[in-house]
XYZ file of C-alpha atoms in Angstrom:
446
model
C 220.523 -75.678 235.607
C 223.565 -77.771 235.110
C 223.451 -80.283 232.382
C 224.585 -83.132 234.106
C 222.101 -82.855 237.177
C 219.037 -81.782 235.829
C 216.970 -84.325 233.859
C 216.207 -83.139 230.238
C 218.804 -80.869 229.811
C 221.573 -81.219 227.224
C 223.635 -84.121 227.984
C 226.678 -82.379 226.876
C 226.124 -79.382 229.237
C 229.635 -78.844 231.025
C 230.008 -77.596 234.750
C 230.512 -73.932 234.628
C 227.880 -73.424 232.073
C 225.683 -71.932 234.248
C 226.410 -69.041 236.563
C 223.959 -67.215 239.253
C 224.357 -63.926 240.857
C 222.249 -63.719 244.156
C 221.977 -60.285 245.825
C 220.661 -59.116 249.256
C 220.768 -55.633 250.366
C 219.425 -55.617 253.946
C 220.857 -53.070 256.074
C 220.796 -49.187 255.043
C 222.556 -46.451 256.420
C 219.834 -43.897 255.868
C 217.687 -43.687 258.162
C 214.283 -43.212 255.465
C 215.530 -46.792 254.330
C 214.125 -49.402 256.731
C 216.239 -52.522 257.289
C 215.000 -55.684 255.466
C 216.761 -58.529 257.224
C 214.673 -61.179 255.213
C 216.873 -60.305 252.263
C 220.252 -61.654 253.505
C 218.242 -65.026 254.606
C 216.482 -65.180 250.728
C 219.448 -65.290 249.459
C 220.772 -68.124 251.766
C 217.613 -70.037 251.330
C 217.317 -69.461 247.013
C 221.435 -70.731 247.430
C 220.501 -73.567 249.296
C 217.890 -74.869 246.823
C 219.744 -74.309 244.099
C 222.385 -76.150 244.546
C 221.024 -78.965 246.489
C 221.692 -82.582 244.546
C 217.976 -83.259 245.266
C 216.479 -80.131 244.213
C 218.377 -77.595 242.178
C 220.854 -78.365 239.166
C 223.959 -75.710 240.281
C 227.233 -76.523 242.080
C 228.114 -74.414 244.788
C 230.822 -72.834 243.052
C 227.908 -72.025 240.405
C 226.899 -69.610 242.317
C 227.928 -66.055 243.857
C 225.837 -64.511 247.043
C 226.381 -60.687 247.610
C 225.830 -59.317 250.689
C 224.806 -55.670 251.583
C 226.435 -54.043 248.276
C 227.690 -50.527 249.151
C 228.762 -48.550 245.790
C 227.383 -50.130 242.437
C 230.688 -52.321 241.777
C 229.447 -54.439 244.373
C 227.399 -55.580 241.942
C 228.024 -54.656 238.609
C 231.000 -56.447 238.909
C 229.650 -60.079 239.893
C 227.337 -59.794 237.674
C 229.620 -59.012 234.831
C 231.781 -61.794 235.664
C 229.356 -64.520 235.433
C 227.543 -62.829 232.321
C 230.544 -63.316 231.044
C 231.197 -67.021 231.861
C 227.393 -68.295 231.554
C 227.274 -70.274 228.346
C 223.661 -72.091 228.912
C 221.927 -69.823 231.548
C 222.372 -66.467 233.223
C 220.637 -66.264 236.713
C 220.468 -62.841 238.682
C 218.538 -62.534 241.528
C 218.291 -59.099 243.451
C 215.797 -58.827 247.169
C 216.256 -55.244 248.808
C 214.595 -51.712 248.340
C 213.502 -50.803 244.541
C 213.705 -46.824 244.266
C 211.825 -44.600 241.519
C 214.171 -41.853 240.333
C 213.487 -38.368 239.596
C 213.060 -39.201 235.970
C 210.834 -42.002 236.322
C 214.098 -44.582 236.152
C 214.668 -47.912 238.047
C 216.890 -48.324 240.405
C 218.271 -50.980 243.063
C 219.140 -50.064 246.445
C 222.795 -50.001 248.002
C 223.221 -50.010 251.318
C 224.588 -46.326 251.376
C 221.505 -45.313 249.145
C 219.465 -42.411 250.278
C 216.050 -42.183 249.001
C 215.836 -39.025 246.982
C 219.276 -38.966 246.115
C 219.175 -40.576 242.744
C 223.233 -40.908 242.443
C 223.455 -43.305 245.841
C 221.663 -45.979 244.041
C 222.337 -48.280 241.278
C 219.946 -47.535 237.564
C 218.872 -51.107 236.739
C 219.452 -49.952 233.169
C 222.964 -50.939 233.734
C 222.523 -54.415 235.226
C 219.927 -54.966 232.815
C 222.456 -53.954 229.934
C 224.773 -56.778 231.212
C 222.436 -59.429 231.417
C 221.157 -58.621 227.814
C 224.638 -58.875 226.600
C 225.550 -61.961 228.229
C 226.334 -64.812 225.628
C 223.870 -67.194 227.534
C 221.417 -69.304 225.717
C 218.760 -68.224 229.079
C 218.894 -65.415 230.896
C 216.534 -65.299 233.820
C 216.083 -62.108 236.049
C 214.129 -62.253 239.550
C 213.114 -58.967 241.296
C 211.924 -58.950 244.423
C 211.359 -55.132 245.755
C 209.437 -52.438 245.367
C 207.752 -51.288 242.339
C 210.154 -54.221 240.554
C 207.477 -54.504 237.493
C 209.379 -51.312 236.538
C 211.948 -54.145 235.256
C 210.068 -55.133 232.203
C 207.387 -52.437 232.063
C 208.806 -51.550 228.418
C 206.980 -55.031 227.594
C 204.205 -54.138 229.388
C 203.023 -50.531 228.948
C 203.306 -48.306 226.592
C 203.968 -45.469 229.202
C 206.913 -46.938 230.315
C 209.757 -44.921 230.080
C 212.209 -47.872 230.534
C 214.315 -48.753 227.945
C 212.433 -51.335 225.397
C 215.500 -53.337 224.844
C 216.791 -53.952 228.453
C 215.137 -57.127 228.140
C 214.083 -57.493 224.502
C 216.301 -60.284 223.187
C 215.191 -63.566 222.617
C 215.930 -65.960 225.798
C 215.461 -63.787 228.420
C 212.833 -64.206 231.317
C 211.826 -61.583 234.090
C 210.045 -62.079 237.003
C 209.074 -59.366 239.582
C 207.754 -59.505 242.894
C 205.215 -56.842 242.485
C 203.913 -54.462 239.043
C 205.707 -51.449 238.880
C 202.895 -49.231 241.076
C 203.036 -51.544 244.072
C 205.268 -52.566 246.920
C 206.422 -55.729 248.177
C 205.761 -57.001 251.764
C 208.856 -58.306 254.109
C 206.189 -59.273 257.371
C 208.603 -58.487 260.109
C 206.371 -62.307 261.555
C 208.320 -64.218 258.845
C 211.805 -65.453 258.050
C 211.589 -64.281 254.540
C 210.006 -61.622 252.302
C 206.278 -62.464 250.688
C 207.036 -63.047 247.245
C 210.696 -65.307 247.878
C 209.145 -66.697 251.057
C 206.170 -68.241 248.407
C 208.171 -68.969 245.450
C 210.739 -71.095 247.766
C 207.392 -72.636 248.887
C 206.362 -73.680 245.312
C 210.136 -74.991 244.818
C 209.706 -77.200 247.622
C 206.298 -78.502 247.081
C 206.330 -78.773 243.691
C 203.672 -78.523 241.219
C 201.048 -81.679 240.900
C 200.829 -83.107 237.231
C 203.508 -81.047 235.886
C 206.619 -82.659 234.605
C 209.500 -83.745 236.128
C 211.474 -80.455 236.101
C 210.299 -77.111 236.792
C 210.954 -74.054 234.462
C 209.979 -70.581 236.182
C 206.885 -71.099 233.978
C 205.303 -73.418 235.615
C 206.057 -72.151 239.319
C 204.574 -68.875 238.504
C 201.151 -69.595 238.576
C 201.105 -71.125 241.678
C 203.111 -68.778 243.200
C 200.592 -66.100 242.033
C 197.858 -67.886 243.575
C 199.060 -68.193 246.273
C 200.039 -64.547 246.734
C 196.180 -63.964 245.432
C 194.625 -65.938 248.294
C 197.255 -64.396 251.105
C 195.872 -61.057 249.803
C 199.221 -59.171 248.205
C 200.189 -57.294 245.450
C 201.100 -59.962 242.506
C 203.893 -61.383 241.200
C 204.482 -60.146 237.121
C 206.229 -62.213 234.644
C 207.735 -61.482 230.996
C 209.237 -63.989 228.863
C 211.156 -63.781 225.509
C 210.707 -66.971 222.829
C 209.851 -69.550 225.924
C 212.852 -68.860 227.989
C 211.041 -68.873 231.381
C 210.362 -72.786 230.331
C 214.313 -73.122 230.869
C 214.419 -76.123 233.690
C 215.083 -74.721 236.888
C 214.258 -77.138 239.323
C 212.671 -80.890 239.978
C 209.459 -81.187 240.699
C 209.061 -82.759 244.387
C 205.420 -83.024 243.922
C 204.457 -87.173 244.132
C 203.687 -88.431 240.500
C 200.647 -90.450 240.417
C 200.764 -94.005 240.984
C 199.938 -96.677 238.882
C 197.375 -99.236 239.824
C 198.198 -102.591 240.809
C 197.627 -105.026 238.066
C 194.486 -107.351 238.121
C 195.834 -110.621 237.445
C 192.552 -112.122 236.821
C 191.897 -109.416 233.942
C 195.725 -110.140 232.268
C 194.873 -113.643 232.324
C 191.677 -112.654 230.242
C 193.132 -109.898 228.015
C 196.491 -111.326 225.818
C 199.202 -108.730 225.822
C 199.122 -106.226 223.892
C 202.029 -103.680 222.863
C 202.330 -100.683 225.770
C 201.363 -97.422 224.496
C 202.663 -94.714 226.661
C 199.935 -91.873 227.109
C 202.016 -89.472 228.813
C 201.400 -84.905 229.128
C 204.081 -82.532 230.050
C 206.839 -84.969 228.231
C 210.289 -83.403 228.269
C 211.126 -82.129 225.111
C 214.325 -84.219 224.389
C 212.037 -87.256 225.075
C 209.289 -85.485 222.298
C 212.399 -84.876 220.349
C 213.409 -88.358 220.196
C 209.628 -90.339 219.644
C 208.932 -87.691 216.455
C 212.794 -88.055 215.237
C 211.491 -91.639 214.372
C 209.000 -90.779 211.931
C 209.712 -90.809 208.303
C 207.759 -87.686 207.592
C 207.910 -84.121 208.452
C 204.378 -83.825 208.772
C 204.160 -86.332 211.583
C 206.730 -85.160 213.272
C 205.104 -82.080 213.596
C 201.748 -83.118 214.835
C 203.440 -85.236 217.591
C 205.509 -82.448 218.702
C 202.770 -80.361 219.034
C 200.533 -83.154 220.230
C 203.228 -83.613 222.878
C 203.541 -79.979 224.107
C 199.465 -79.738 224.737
C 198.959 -77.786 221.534
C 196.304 -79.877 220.027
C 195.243 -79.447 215.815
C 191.637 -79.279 214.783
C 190.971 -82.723 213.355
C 191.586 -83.178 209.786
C 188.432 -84.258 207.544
C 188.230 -85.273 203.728
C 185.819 -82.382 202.823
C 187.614 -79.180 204.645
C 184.553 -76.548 205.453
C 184.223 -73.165 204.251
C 186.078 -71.751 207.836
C 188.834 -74.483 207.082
C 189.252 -72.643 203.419
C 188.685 -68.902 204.521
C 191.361 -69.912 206.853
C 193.675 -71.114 204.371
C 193.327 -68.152 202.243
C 193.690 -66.026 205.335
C 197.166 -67.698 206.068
C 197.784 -66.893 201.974
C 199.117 -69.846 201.413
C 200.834 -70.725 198.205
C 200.199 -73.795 195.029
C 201.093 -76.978 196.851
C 201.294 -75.708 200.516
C 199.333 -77.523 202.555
C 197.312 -76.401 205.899
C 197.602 -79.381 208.645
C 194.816 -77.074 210.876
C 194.652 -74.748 213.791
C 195.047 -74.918 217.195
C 192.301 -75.549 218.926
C 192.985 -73.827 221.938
C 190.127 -70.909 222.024
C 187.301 -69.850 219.380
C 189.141 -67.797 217.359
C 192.253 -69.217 214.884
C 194.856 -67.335 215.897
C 197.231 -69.902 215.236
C 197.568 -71.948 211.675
C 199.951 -74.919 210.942
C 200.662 -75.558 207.220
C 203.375 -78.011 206.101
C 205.852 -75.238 205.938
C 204.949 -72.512 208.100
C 203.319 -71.210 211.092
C 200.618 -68.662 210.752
C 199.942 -65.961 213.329
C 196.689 -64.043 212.538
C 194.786 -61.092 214.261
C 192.101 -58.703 212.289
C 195.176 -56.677 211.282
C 197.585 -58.539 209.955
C 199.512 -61.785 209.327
C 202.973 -63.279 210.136
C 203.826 -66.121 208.160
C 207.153 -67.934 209.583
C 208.864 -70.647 207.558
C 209.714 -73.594 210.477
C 213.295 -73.300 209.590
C 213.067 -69.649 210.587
C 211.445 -69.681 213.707
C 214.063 -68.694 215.683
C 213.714 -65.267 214.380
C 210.434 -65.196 216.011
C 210.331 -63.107 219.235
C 207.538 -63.952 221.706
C 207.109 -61.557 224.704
C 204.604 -62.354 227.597
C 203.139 -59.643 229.618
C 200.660 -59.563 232.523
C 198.699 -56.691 233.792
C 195.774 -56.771 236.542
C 193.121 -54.116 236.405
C 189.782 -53.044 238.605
C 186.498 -53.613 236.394
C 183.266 -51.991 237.443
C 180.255 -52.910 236.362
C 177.753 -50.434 237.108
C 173.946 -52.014 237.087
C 170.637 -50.693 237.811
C 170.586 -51.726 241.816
C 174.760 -51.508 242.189
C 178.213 -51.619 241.248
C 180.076 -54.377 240.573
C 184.244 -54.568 240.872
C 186.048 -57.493 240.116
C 190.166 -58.083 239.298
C 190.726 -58.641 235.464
C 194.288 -60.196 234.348
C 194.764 -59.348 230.896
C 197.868 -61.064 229.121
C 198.910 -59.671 226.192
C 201.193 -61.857 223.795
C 203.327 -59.764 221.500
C 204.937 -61.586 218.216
C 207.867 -59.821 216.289
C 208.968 -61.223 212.753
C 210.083 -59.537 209.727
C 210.021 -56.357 211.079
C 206.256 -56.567 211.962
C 204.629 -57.238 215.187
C 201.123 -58.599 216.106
C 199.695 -58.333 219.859
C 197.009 -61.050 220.762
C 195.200 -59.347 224.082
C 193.156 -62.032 226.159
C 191.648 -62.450 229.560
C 190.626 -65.372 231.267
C 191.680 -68.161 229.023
C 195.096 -67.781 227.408
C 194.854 -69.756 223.869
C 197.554 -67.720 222.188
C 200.370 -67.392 224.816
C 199.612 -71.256 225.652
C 199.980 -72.232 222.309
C 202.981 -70.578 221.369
C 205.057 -70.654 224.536
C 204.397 -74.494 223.817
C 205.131 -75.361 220.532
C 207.772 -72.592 219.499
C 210.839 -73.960 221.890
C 210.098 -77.412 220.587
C 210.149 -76.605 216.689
C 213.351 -74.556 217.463
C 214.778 -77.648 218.872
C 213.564 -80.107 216.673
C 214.886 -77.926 213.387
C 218.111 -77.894 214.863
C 218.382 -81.670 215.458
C 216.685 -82.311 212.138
C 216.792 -79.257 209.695
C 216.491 -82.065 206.671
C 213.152 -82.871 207.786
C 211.773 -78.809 207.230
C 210.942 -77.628 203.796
């Protein structure tokens, strides 16, 4: 998370521009409060990775453990400090007891905390409130207890009673060990809890064929399956204009290996120039290929080429869809439509040469390139039970349903999909990017 030690981060990234908060509550005074040793030794562990020259990006002075908090300054006042000192990314990590209040509230656990007794715990409203606040470019928030989806249900559900902007600014990326109806599992068999005792797991494996950092993005979905096949209630994330693609750690997954050379065929074959084919590219190296083309246009398709977002190919005679398209995006004299992303059946998502389109069977968001940064993009992932009642039975399967909401303008569009994920792919990939490559090149957007 520190420039300097992370590969594809900003080179000019200074130490002390990242700050992490790690908290472990794991003994309790009440007696209705069980102990939860693992906590204390998650902490350790997510510390050690961290900061670790061949793993993490942090320094050790980077980073702040807190150990069985007693009264709520034990850790609204760590957390304030670094909020306060993060410039690139905000980390907060709590493991320990989640408690429902009376009024349907969030809270963490202290130590002294009595369940029941709403005023011995801490509301996560407040924590939440200093994170949002923070001046960091990231912030990234990691919940692992009880009912923890409670931490971005606002982004979720609309029967959440948590506050919708706790984590509503752009930048910020939750991730909780369990939705906000279920617990999380601390086997008394293992050293840590389920959820950090996996996610450590995917840190130190690393993810095949991704890139060679790791945002919480891409360890997500392995953590989840892996939680899926041991049986437990699933990890939820919620992300905020591609923050959870932030680089958190390097991949220690092998890259593939090249084949030896034939000699034989290189003495048949005269050299030719080497054309990298290359997925998951950083995006300072996409950056830096498309910042050598002359055109805008190009630029574009690379970037998005380069970010897995490919465009329907482009043909002299556009079809009727191709021009019902175009005057679904209501595009203006001279504005010209480079094509959608062909990432599902439907078109949710239109390039032209000077904005990106968003369209559902409601409405439209048209953003101007240079603009995009006004775009909010949450994330948010909900499991149900489906039954399928037949003639000779009943059928019940697990559904995930990810719903991508899109803010701009004052307007908001929410793409709902199962199975496939077109929409959230597409724009958790390309948005970042065109952020970045507007502010290295704004002369290049119209």
């Amino acid at each position: 998370m520190n420039g300097p030690a992370l590969p594809g981060l900003p080179a000019g990234a200074s130490p002390g521009s990242a700050r992490a908060v790690l908290i472990g509550a794991a003994a309790y005074a009440s007696g209705d409060l069980r102990p939860i040793p693992h906590s204390r030794r998650n902490v350790r562990a997510l510390a050690k990775v961290l900061t670790e020259e061949a793993t993490g990006g942090l320094t050790p002075w980077d980073v702040l453990t807190v150990d069985d908090p007693r009264q709520s300054e034990d850790i609204m006042r760590p957390v304030w400090a670094a909020a306060e000192e993060a410039e690139d990314a905000l980390l907060v990590y709590y493991s320990g007891h989640g408690l429902v209040a009376a009024d349907g509230a969030f809270h963490l656990a202290l130590t002294t905390s009595h369940s029941g007794k709403d005023w011995t715990s801490l509301p996560y409203f407040y924590v939440a409130d200093l994170i949002r606040k923070s001046r960091a470019r990231v912030k990234i928030v990691i919940l692992d207890c009880c009912f923890s989806g409670r931490g971005h249900a606002g982004l979720m559900s609309s029967e959440s009673r948590l506050i919708a902007e706790e984590l509503s600014d752009a930048g910020v990326y939750s991730l909780s060990s369990a939705p906000a109806d279920r617990r999380s599992m601390a086997p008394e068999e293992q050293p840590y809890s389920a959820f950090t005792g996996f996610l450590l797991a995917v840190m130190g494996d690393g993810v095949p064929g991704a890139g060679p950092v790791l945002g919480l993005t891409d360890l997500y979905p392995e953590v989840r399956r892996r939680m899926r096949g041991a049986g437990l209630a699933l990890p939820e994330e919620c992300s905020k204009t591609g923050a959870g693609a932030y680089p958190f750690v390097r991949n220690r997954a092998p890259r593939p290996t090249k084949p030896a050379p034939d000699p034989a065929q290189d003495a048949r074959t005269p050299a030719a120039p080497a054309v990298p084919v290359r997925v998951n590219v950083p995006l300072d190296e996409a950056v830096a290929v498309a910042a050598g083309s002359d055109r805008w246009v190009e630029a574009l398709r690379l970037v998005l080429m380069l970010r897995d977002v490919p465009l329907a190919p482009r043909t002299g005679r556009p079809g009727w869809n191709m021009r019902r398209l175009a005057n679904r995006c209501e595009m203006t004299a001279g504005e010209r439509l480079i094509g959608h992303a062909t990432t599902g059946r439907t078109r949710n998502v239109a390039f032209t040469d000077s904005h990106l389109c968003l369209l559902d069977s409601e409405g439209l968001l048209r953003i101007p390139y240079a603009r995009l940064g006004h775009l909010s993009v949450a994330v948010s992932i909900k499991e149900d039970r489906v039954v399928t009642v037949t003639d000779q039975a009943g059928i019940s399967e697990d559904v995930v349903y990810v719903t991508t909401t899109a803010d701009y303008g004052g307007r908001r569009l929410k793409f709902v999909e199962s199975g496939t994920t077109p929409v959230r792919n597409c724009l958790t990939g390309c948005v970042p990017a065109l952020i970045d490559l507007h502010g290295r090149n704004p002369g290049w957007f119209p």
